[in-house]
Amino acid sequence: MFLNYREKPFALFYYVAISVRRELTRNEKFQMENLIKGFEGECLYDEILNTVGHENLYVLRDLYLNINNSVIQYDSIIVMNNRIVVNEVKNLNGDYRYENNGWYKNNKQMESDPFIQLSRGKSRLINLRQKSPWDFEVDGNIIFTNDDFSFVSDNEGMQSQAVMRSRLKKYFRSFKQEAVGNNAKEVVQLIKSAIVDNPKLPEPVDITQLKRGLYCGNCISYNLFKGQFQFVCEDCGSIESYETHLLRAMFDYKYLFPNQLMTRHSLLHLLNYEINKNTVFYALKKHCHILKNGNQTSYTLKYSNFDKELVKIRNTQRYKDKIINI
Ligand SMILES: [Zn+2]
């Protein structure tokens, strides 16, 4: 069973939030495309695992673990009674080879070597085990989710660690005889005790380079007509309440300015003072935790997922949002 939800990576939200307020640089576009591709691969992995079934396993996804004072990210860890399996998920396409300890695409040596990543991930979990009273084996595989991927190696050990898309169902079926009992529960607790937040948040964006203000959630147009409680998009006709716009702006703030405090003033500045300060204050109090430090009051969102929260708001709001599909 899945023990947690797989969220899109923070950096992906970051690039999306930038892209609605200024043009992305070539490198930013490249990074964003890679993140989308990686996330699609992980979702496909989840989908196939769902199809095969995982009720007899504990599956922890997209984790950052702090082990021996160093943080490492895991795409998926499968926990069973006496062993755990690390799955490093790669949505690569093209022809790859592993030769003389190097990882190549066509004839070019690649910087990030998934076999090294897997091996590092496994050894950290072995470190974690050594500090605990629990015993379990640590295995690992690299899951290549793309149909258009081929891989040759001069090393049989490497080949056996790789699971290709065409073999993935069979691979998941190989866990069918496994079970989870008390030992597995304790191992899950051990892993959970090492979970930390993603330590590598991107650099805050320079706000002077950004278009400030509110935009339509449906077509991203800034051309909005302001009514008494809602905005109407003059391009697609969608209607969204002040509250919807404010919640979106708060999430944009969180992604655009990681590690920077959100204050009423800084949020008003991002939305170009298009909503009156008392309404903004009310929304901040409703949707955020309040932190007071001397004279300064700052806010952090109570929720981690904008889409989920938007559904809740839309179910309860008095002046209903109306999205026009074009
Ligand atoms: Zn619109």
Tab-separated table of C-alpha atoms and ligand atoms in Angstrom:
chain	number	residue	atom	x	y	z
A	1	MET	CA	0.000	0.000	0.000
A	2	PHE	CA	1.087	3.508	-0.729
A	3	LEU	CA	1.900	5.222	2.560
A	4	ASN	CA	2.183	8.737	1.183
A	5	TYR	CA	1.132	10.909	-1.728
A	6	ARG	CA	3.504	11.736	-4.598
A	7	GLU	CA	3.608	15.501	-5.064
A	8	LYS	CA	5.023	17.250	-8.110
A	9	PRO	CA	8.546	18.493	-7.333
A	10	PHE	CA	8.818	21.945	-5.777
A	11	ALA	CA	11.150	23.051	-8.588
A	12	LEU	CA	8.480	22.248	-11.176
A	13	PHE	CA	5.975	24.534	-9.425
A	14	TYR	CA	8.737	27.127	-9.236
A	15	TYR	CA	9.333	27.158	-13.005
A	16	VAL	CA	5.595	27.141	-13.738
A	17	ALA	CA	5.093	30.100	-11.367
A	18	ILE	CA	7.928	31.992	-13.094
A	19	SER	CA	6.628	31.159	-16.565
A	20	VAL	CA	3.331	32.974	-15.973
A	21	ARG	CA	5.173	36.110	-14.910
A	22	ARG	CA	8.143	36.261	-17.285
A	23	GLU	CA	9.676	34.283	-20.120
A	24	LEU	CA	11.834	31.378	-18.967
A	25	THR	CA	15.475	31.334	-20.014
A	26	ARG	CA	16.621	28.455	-22.213
A	27	ASN	CA	18.176	26.694	-19.267
A	28	GLU	CA	15.029	27.164	-17.137
A	29	LYS	CA	12.901	25.681	-19.937
A	30	PHE	CA	15.257	22.722	-20.176
A	31	GLN	CA	15.122	22.172	-16.405
A	32	MET	CA	11.340	22.424	-16.399
A	33	GLU	CA	10.972	19.932	-19.257
A	34	ASN	CA	13.252	17.488	-17.446
A	35	LEU	CA	11.226	17.795	-14.259
A	36	ILE	CA	7.972	17.195	-16.156
A	37	LYS	CA	9.467	14.173	-17.861
A	38	GLY	CA	10.820	12.766	-14.584
A	39	PHE	CA	7.485	13.247	-12.843
A	40	GLU	CA	5.621	11.579	-15.721
A	41	GLY	CA	7.937	8.580	-15.371
A	42	GLU	CA	7.237	8.369	-11.638
A	43	CYS	CA	3.471	8.592	-12.242
A	44	LEU	CA	3.692	5.795	-14.792
A	45	TYR	CA	5.625	3.711	-12.246
A	46	ASP	CA	2.832	4.322	-9.685
A	47	GLU	CA	0.150	3.490	-12.250
A	48	ILE	CA	1.733	0.168	-13.205
A	49	LEU	CA	2.317	-0.738	-9.553
A	50	ASN	CA	-1.355	0.068	-8.922
A	51	THR	CA	-2.404	-2.217	-11.748
A	52	VAL	CA	-0.346	-5.117	-10.412
A	53	GLY	CA	-1.342	-4.414	-6.789
A	54	HIS	CA	0.643	-3.507	-3.689
A	55	GLU	CA	-1.631	-4.385	-0.746
A	56	ASN	CA	1.042	-6.792	0.597
A	57	LEU	CA	3.807	-4.143	0.537
A	58	TYR	CA	4.510	-0.761	2.116
A	59	VAL	CA	5.544	1.785	-0.489
A	60	LEU	CA	7.087	5.140	0.458
A	61	ARG	CA	7.445	7.593	-2.407
A	62	ASP	CA	9.445	10.718	-3.105
A	63	LEU	CA	11.280	11.037	0.194
A	64	TYR	CA	14.193	13.086	1.429
A	65	LEU	CA	16.024	11.226	4.194
A	66	ASN	CA	18.674	12.633	6.460
A	67	ILE	CA	21.096	9.811	7.211
A	68	ASN	CA	24.510	10.523	8.743
A	69	ASN	CA	23.963	14.271	8.380
A	70	SER	CA	23.530	14.131	4.682
A	71	VAL	CA	20.250	14.320	2.790
A	72	ILE	CA	19.400	11.991	-0.049
A	73	GLN	CA	16.284	11.740	-2.215
A	74	TYR	CA	14.454	8.494	-2.976
A	75	ASP	CA	11.878	8.019	-5.744
A	76	SER	CA	10.394	4.923	-4.120
A	77	ILE	CA	11.214	2.512	-1.296
A	78	ILE	CA	9.346	-0.778	-1.058
A	79	VAL	CA	9.283	-2.223	2.451
A	80	MET	CA	8.589	-5.895	3.156
A	81	ASN	CA	9.105	-8.052	6.235
A	82	ASN	CA	12.742	-8.870	5.846
A	83	ARG	CA	13.958	-6.604	3.090
A	84	ILE	CA	13.556	-3.268	1.457
A	85	VAL	CA	14.004	-2.401	-2.199
A	86	VAL	CA	15.059	1.017	-3.432
A	87	ASN	CA	13.609	1.954	-6.825
A	88	GLU	CA	15.327	4.751	-8.697
A	89	VAL	CA	12.908	5.770	-11.465
A	90	LYS	CA	14.323	7.130	-14.745
A	91	ASN	CA	12.262	8.321	-17.686
A	92	LEU	CA	15.149	8.423	-20.150
A	93	ASN	CA	14.857	7.940	-23.864
A	94	GLY	CA	17.496	7.043	-26.405
A	95	ASP	CA	20.333	4.562	-26.580
A	96	TYR	CA	22.537	4.282	-23.521
A	97	ARG	CA	25.454	2.104	-22.573
A	98	TYR	CA	27.487	1.459	-19.473
A	99	GLU	CA	31.126	0.891	-20.223
A	100	ASN	CA	34.372	1.196	-18.259
A	101	ASN	CA	32.468	2.578	-15.288
A	102	GLY	CA	30.978	5.343	-17.408
A	103	TRP	CA	27.381	6.068	-18.372
A	104	TYR	CA	27.012	7.137	-22.019
A	105	LYS	CA	24.210	8.380	-24.257
A	106	ASN	CA	25.218	7.757	-27.848
A	107	ASN	CA	28.914	8.485	-27.492
A	108	LYS	CA	28.678	11.200	-24.903
A	109	GLN	CA	29.474	10.490	-21.261
A	110	MET	CA	26.616	11.650	-19.035
A	111	GLU	CA	26.995	13.531	-15.809
A	112	SER	CA	24.396	11.815	-13.675
A	113	ASP	CA	24.925	8.100	-13.410
A	114	PRO	CA	21.813	6.311	-12.121
A	115	PHE	CA	23.853	3.299	-10.975
A	116	ILE	CA	25.935	5.490	-8.684
A	117	GLN	CA	22.748	7.128	-7.379
A	118	LEU	CA	21.225	3.718	-6.656
A	119	SER	CA	24.317	2.463	-4.933
A	120	ARG	CA	24.517	5.605	-2.783
A	121	GLY	CA	20.842	5.260	-1.856
A	122	LYS	CA	21.314	1.647	-0.822
A	123	SER	CA	24.405	2.301	1.290
A	124	ARG	CA	22.688	5.093	3.209
A	125	LEU	CA	19.835	2.755	4.102
A	126	ILE	CA	22.371	0.184	5.252
A	127	ASN	CA	23.833	2.929	7.508
A	128	LEU	CA	20.357	3.596	8.855
A	129	ARG	CA	19.873	-0.106	9.566
A	130	GLN	CA	23.154	-0.322	11.451
A	131	LYS	CA	21.886	2.214	13.965
A	132	SER	CA	18.651	0.345	14.569
A	133	PRO	CA	17.705	-2.927	16.266
A	134	TRP	CA	15.955	-4.092	13.082
A	135	ASP	CA	17.410	-6.389	10.510
A	136	PHE	CA	16.561	-6.282	6.842
A	137	GLU	CA	18.265	-6.722	3.515
A	138	VAL	CA	18.649	-3.722	1.234
A	139	ASP	CA	18.207	-4.311	-2.501
A	140	GLY	CA	17.687	-1.906	-5.348
A	141	ASN	CA	16.765	-1.538	-8.990
A	142	ILE	CA	16.699	1.209	-11.556
A	143	ILE	CA	13.353	1.375	-13.277
A	144	PHE	CA	13.507	2.698	-16.827
A	145	THR	CA	9.935	3.717	-17.615
A	146	ASN	CA	10.320	4.862	-21.210
A	147	ASP	CA	9.519	2.496	-24.095
A	148	ASP	CA	12.015	4.335	-26.236
A	149	PHE	CA	15.033	3.434	-24.131
A	150	SER	CA	17.737	0.892	-24.698
A	151	PHE	CA	20.732	0.045	-22.612
A	152	VAL	CA	23.728	-2.213	-23.076
A	153	SER	CA	26.482	-2.919	-20.613
A	154	ASP	CA	29.738	-4.802	-20.431
A	155	ASN	CA	28.847	-5.599	-16.841
A	156	GLU	CA	26.240	-8.247	-16.028
A	157	GLY	CA	25.685	-6.853	-12.539
A	158	MET	CA	24.529	-3.582	-14.083
A	159	GLN	CA	22.150	-5.362	-16.439
A	160	SER	CA	20.524	-7.210	-13.572
A	161	GLN	CA	19.894	-3.978	-11.648
A	162	ALA	CA	18.015	-2.443	-14.583
A	163	VAL	CA	14.291	-3.055	-15.068
A	164	MET	CA	12.992	-2.047	-18.463
A	165	ARG	CA	9.453	-0.800	-19.141
A	166	SER	CA	8.536	-4.050	-20.901
A	167	ARG	CA	9.482	-6.089	-17.810
A	168	LEU	CA	8.015	-3.794	-15.193
A	169	LYS	CA	4.736	-5.652	-14.566
A	170	LYS	CA	6.616	-8.897	-14.208
A	171	TYR	CA	9.046	-7.234	-11.810
A	172	PHE	CA	6.209	-5.960	-9.605
A	173	ARG	CA	4.547	-9.389	-9.741
A	174	SER	CA	7.743	-10.859	-8.268
A	175	PHE	CA	6.745	-9.208	-4.958
A	176	LYS	CA	3.430	-11.085	-4.819
A	177	GLN	CA	4.664	-13.636	-2.264
A	178	GLU	CA	5.964	-10.947	0.090
A	179	ALA	CA	4.114	-9.825	3.197
A	180	VAL	CA	4.189	-7.038	5.729
A	181	GLY	CA	4.152	-7.736	9.459
A	182	ASN	CA	5.520	-6.130	12.597
A	183	ASN	CA	9.106	-6.016	11.366
A	184	ALA	CA	8.029	-4.127	8.229
A	185	LYS	CA	6.015	-1.673	10.353
A	186	GLU	CA	9.067	-0.949	12.497
A	187	VAL	CA	11.247	-0.472	9.419
A	188	VAL	CA	8.713	2.011	8.014
A	189	GLN	CA	8.869	3.931	11.307
A	190	LEU	CA	12.668	3.883	11.146
A	191	ILE	CA	12.624	5.326	7.612
A	192	LYS	CA	9.960	7.878	8.534
A	193	SER	CA	12.084	9.057	11.464
A	194	ALA	CA	14.754	10.166	8.948
A	195	ILE	CA	12.383	12.163	6.687
A	196	VAL	CA	13.257	15.833	6.221
A	197	ASP	CA	12.052	18.605	3.895
A	198	ASN	CA	13.717	19.049	0.535
A	199	PRO	CA	16.882	20.978	1.453
A	200	LYS	CA	17.657	22.158	-2.083
A	201	LEU	CA	15.054	24.817	-2.767
A	202	PRO	CA	15.706	27.054	-5.763
A	203	GLU	CA	16.935	30.642	-5.458
A	204	PRO	CA	14.216	33.273	-4.936
A	205	VAL	CA	13.311	35.056	-8.176
A	206	ASP	CA	14.076	38.755	-8.717
A	207	ILE	CA	10.630	40.339	-8.385
A	208	THR	CA	11.633	43.355	-10.477
A	209	GLN	CA	11.858	40.996	-13.482
A	210	LEU	CA	8.332	39.667	-12.959
A	211	LYS	CA	4.943	40.787	-14.152
A	212	ARG	CA	3.000	41.506	-10.984
A	213	GLY	CA	-0.770	41.231	-10.565
A	214	LEU	CA	-3.541	38.656	-10.788
A	215	TYR	CA	-4.162	36.399	-13.763
A	216	CYS	CA	-6.896	34.068	-14.942
A	217	GLY	CA	-6.437	30.513	-13.627
A	218	ASN	CA	-7.912	29.137	-16.819
A	219	CYS	CA	-6.090	30.944	-19.642
A	220	ILE	CA	-3.355	32.872	-17.710
A	221	SER	CA	-4.550	36.215	-19.084
A	222	TYR	CA	-3.883	39.300	-16.948
A	223	ASN	CA	-6.788	41.017	-18.625
A	224	LEU	CA	-9.309	40.848	-15.795
A	225	PHE	CA	-12.396	42.887	-15.037
A	226	LYS	CA	-12.828	43.539	-11.318
A	227	GLY	CA	-16.298	43.012	-9.873
A	228	GLN	CA	-17.429	43.402	-6.273
A	229	PHE	CA	-16.460	39.863	-5.172
A	230	GLN	CA	-14.984	38.280	-8.288
A	231	PHE	CA	-12.829	38.893	-11.340
A	232	VAL	CA	-14.037	38.116	-14.858
A	233	CYS	CA	-11.422	37.180	-17.452
A	234	GLU	CA	-11.908	39.388	-20.481
A	235	ASP	CA	-10.243	36.817	-22.732
A	236	CYS	CA	-11.951	33.527	-21.856
A	237	GLY	CA	-14.893	34.689	-19.729
A	238	SER	CA	-13.991	32.609	-16.663
A	239	ILE	CA	-15.048	33.995	-13.308
A	240	GLU	CA	-12.978	33.525	-10.160
A	241	SER	CA	-13.559	34.848	-6.659
A	242	TYR	CA	-11.143	37.100	-4.832
A	243	GLU	CA	-10.430	34.169	-2.523
A	244	THR	CA	-9.456	31.855	-5.405
A	245	HIS	CA	-7.108	34.520	-6.758
A	246	LEU	CA	-5.610	35.136	-3.341
A	247	LEU	CA	-4.995	31.471	-2.639
A	248	ARG	CA	-3.282	31.140	-6.036
A	249	ALA	CA	-1.164	34.230	-5.318
A	250	MET	CA	-0.098	32.796	-1.933
A	251	PHE	CA	1.034	29.555	-3.583
A	252	ASP	CA	2.820	31.561	-6.292
A	253	TYR	CA	4.588	33.478	-3.551
A	254	LYS	CA	5.693	30.298	-1.839
A	255	TYR	CA	7.147	28.889	-5.088
A	256	LEU	CA	8.696	32.112	-6.409
A	257	PHE	CA	10.394	33.113	-3.178
A	258	PRO	CA	11.502	29.975	-1.332
A	259	ASN	CA	12.722	30.650	2.197
A	260	GLN	CA	11.493	34.239	2.085
A	261	LEU	CA	8.876	35.363	4.560
A	262	MET	CA	5.475	36.218	3.140
A	263	THR	CA	4.036	39.323	4.759
A	264	ARG	CA	0.827	41.126	3.955
A	265	HIS	CA	2.853	43.829	2.271
A	266	SER	CA	4.972	41.448	0.172
A	267	LEU	CA	1.870	39.561	-1.008
A	268	LEU	CA	0.070	42.808	-1.855
A	269	HIS	CA	3.122	43.874	-3.852
A	270	LEU	CA	3.088	40.602	-5.865
A	271	LEU	CA	-0.581	41.003	-6.680
A	272	ASN	CA	0.010	44.621	-7.553
A	273	TYR	CA	-2.479	45.868	-4.931
A	274	GLU	CA	-5.365	44.642	-7.092
A	275	ILE	CA	-7.321	43.485	-4.025
A	276	ASN	CA	-7.848	45.649	-0.995
A	277	LYS	CA	-5.564	45.101	1.965
A	278	ASN	CA	-8.288	44.089	4.442
A	279	THR	CA	-9.517	41.321	2.154
A	280	VAL	CA	-5.909	40.143	1.733
A	281	PHE	CA	-5.436	40.224	5.505
A	282	TYR	CA	-8.590	38.141	6.035
A	283	ALA	CA	-7.478	35.531	3.463
A	284	LEU	CA	-3.998	35.298	5.004
A	285	LYS	CA	-5.494	34.679	8.441
A	286	LYS	CA	-7.829	32.036	7.032
A	287	HIS	CA	-5.337	30.067	4.929
A	288	CYS	CA	-2.018	30.549	6.722
A	289	HIS	CA	-0.241	29.918	9.979
A	290	ILE	CA	0.731	33.223	11.550
A	291	LEU	CA	4.290	33.810	12.765
A	292	LYS	CA	5.113	36.824	14.869
A	293	ASN	CA	8.665	38.006	15.309
A	294	GLY	CA	8.942	41.366	17.084
A	295	ASN	CA	7.021	43.857	14.980
A	296	GLN	CA	6.926	41.632	11.926
A	297	THR	CA	4.069	39.260	11.157
A	298	SER	CA	4.552	36.679	8.437
A	299	TYR	CA	2.441	33.867	7.059
A	300	THR	CA	2.994	30.300	5.846
A	301	LEU	CA	0.338	28.338	4.002
A	302	LYS	CA	-1.512	25.661	5.963
A	303	TYR	CA	-1.680	23.405	2.908
A	304	SER	CA	0.790	21.845	0.525
A	305	ASN	CA	-1.413	21.293	-2.516
A	306	PHE	CA	-3.134	24.161	-4.299
A	307	ASP	CA	-5.420	22.029	-6.496
A	308	LYS	CA	-6.848	20.095	-3.546
A	309	GLU	CA	-7.495	23.277	-1.592
A	310	LEU	CA	-9.067	24.969	-4.586
A	311	VAL	CA	-11.623	22.157	-4.870
A	312	LYS	CA	-12.540	22.691	-1.199
A	313	ILE	CA	-12.897	26.452	-1.654
A	314	ARG	CA	-15.019	25.989	-4.758
A	315	ASN	CA	-17.363	23.649	-2.904
A	316	THR	CA	-18.036	26.119	-0.138
A	317	GLN	CA	-17.732	29.581	-1.698
A	318	ARG	CA	-20.705	31.904	-1.809
A	319	TYR	CA	-19.829	33.559	-5.125
A	320	LYS	CA	-19.046	30.600	-7.328
A	321	ASP	CA	-16.085	30.359	-9.686
A	322	LYS	CA	-17.125	29.572	-13.232
A	323	ILE	CA	-14.495	28.194	-15.574
A	324	ILE	CA	-15.207	28.524	-19.289
A	325	ASN	CA	-13.489	25.820	-21.298
A	326	ILE	CA	-12.277	27.115	-24.602
B	1	ZN	ZN	-9.134	33.508	-18.943
